[in-house]
Coordinates of C-alpha atoms in Angstrom, one line a residue:
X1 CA 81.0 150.8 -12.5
X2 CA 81.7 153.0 -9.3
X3 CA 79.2 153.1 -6.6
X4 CA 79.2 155.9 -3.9
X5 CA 78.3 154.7 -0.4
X6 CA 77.7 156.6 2.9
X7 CA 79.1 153.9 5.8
X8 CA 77.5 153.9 9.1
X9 CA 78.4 152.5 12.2
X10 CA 75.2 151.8 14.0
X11 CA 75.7 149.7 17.6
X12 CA 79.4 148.0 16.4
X13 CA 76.9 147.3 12.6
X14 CA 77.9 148.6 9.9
X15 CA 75.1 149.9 6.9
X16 CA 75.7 151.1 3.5
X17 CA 73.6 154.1 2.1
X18 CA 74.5 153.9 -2.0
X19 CA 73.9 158.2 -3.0
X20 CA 74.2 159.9 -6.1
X21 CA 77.4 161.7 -5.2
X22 CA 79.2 163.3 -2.4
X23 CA 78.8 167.1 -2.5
X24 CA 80.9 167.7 0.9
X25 CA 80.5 168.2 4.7
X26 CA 78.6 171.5 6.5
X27 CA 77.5 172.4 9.7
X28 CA 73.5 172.6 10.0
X29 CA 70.9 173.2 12.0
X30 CA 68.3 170.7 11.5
X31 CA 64.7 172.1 12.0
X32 CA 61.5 169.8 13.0
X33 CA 59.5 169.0 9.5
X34 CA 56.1 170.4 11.7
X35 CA 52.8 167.8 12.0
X36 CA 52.3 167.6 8.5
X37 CA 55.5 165.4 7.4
X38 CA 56.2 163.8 10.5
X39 CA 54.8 160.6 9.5
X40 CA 57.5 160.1 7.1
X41 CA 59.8 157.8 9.4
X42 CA 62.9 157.4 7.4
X43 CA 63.2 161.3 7.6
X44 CA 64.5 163.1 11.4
X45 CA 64.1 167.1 9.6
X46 CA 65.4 169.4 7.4
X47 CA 67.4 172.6 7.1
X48 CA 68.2 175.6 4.0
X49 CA 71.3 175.2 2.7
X50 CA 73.6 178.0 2.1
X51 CA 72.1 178.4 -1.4
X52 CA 69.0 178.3 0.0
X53 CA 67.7 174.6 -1.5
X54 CA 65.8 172.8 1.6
X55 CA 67.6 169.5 2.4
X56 CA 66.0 166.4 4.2
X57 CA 68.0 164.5 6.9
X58 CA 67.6 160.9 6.7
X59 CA 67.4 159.3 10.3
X60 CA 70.1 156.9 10.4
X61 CA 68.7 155.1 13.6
X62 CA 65.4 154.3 12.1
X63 CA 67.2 153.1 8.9
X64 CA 69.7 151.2 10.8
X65 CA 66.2 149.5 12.2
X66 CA 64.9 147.8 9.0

């Protein structure tokens, strides 16, 4: 069985995030999820993707945290 991992590099640590697949690399702009969803900690915004699906970006530093 393969797995798919995302590495990160947190403070000279390194994490594993396991994902479903890798669908490739884009430039974003990552808005502020507004008062409603900011309580969700393990989430930093989100942004419309090209073909207009919204996308939420994890927050590597609070996950790194845990």
């Amino acid at each position: 069985n393969v797995v798919t991992a995302i590495i990160i590099n947190k403070g000279g640590k390194l994490f594993a995030l396991t994902v479903d697949s890798l669908i490739g690399q884009q430039e974003i702009v990552i808005k502020n999820l507004g008062k409603y969803l900011s309580d969700i900690k393990f989430v930093s915004g989100g942004t419309i993707l090209g073909d207009g699906n919204v996308a939420l970006i994890l927050d590597v530093n609070y996950i790194a945290g845990l």
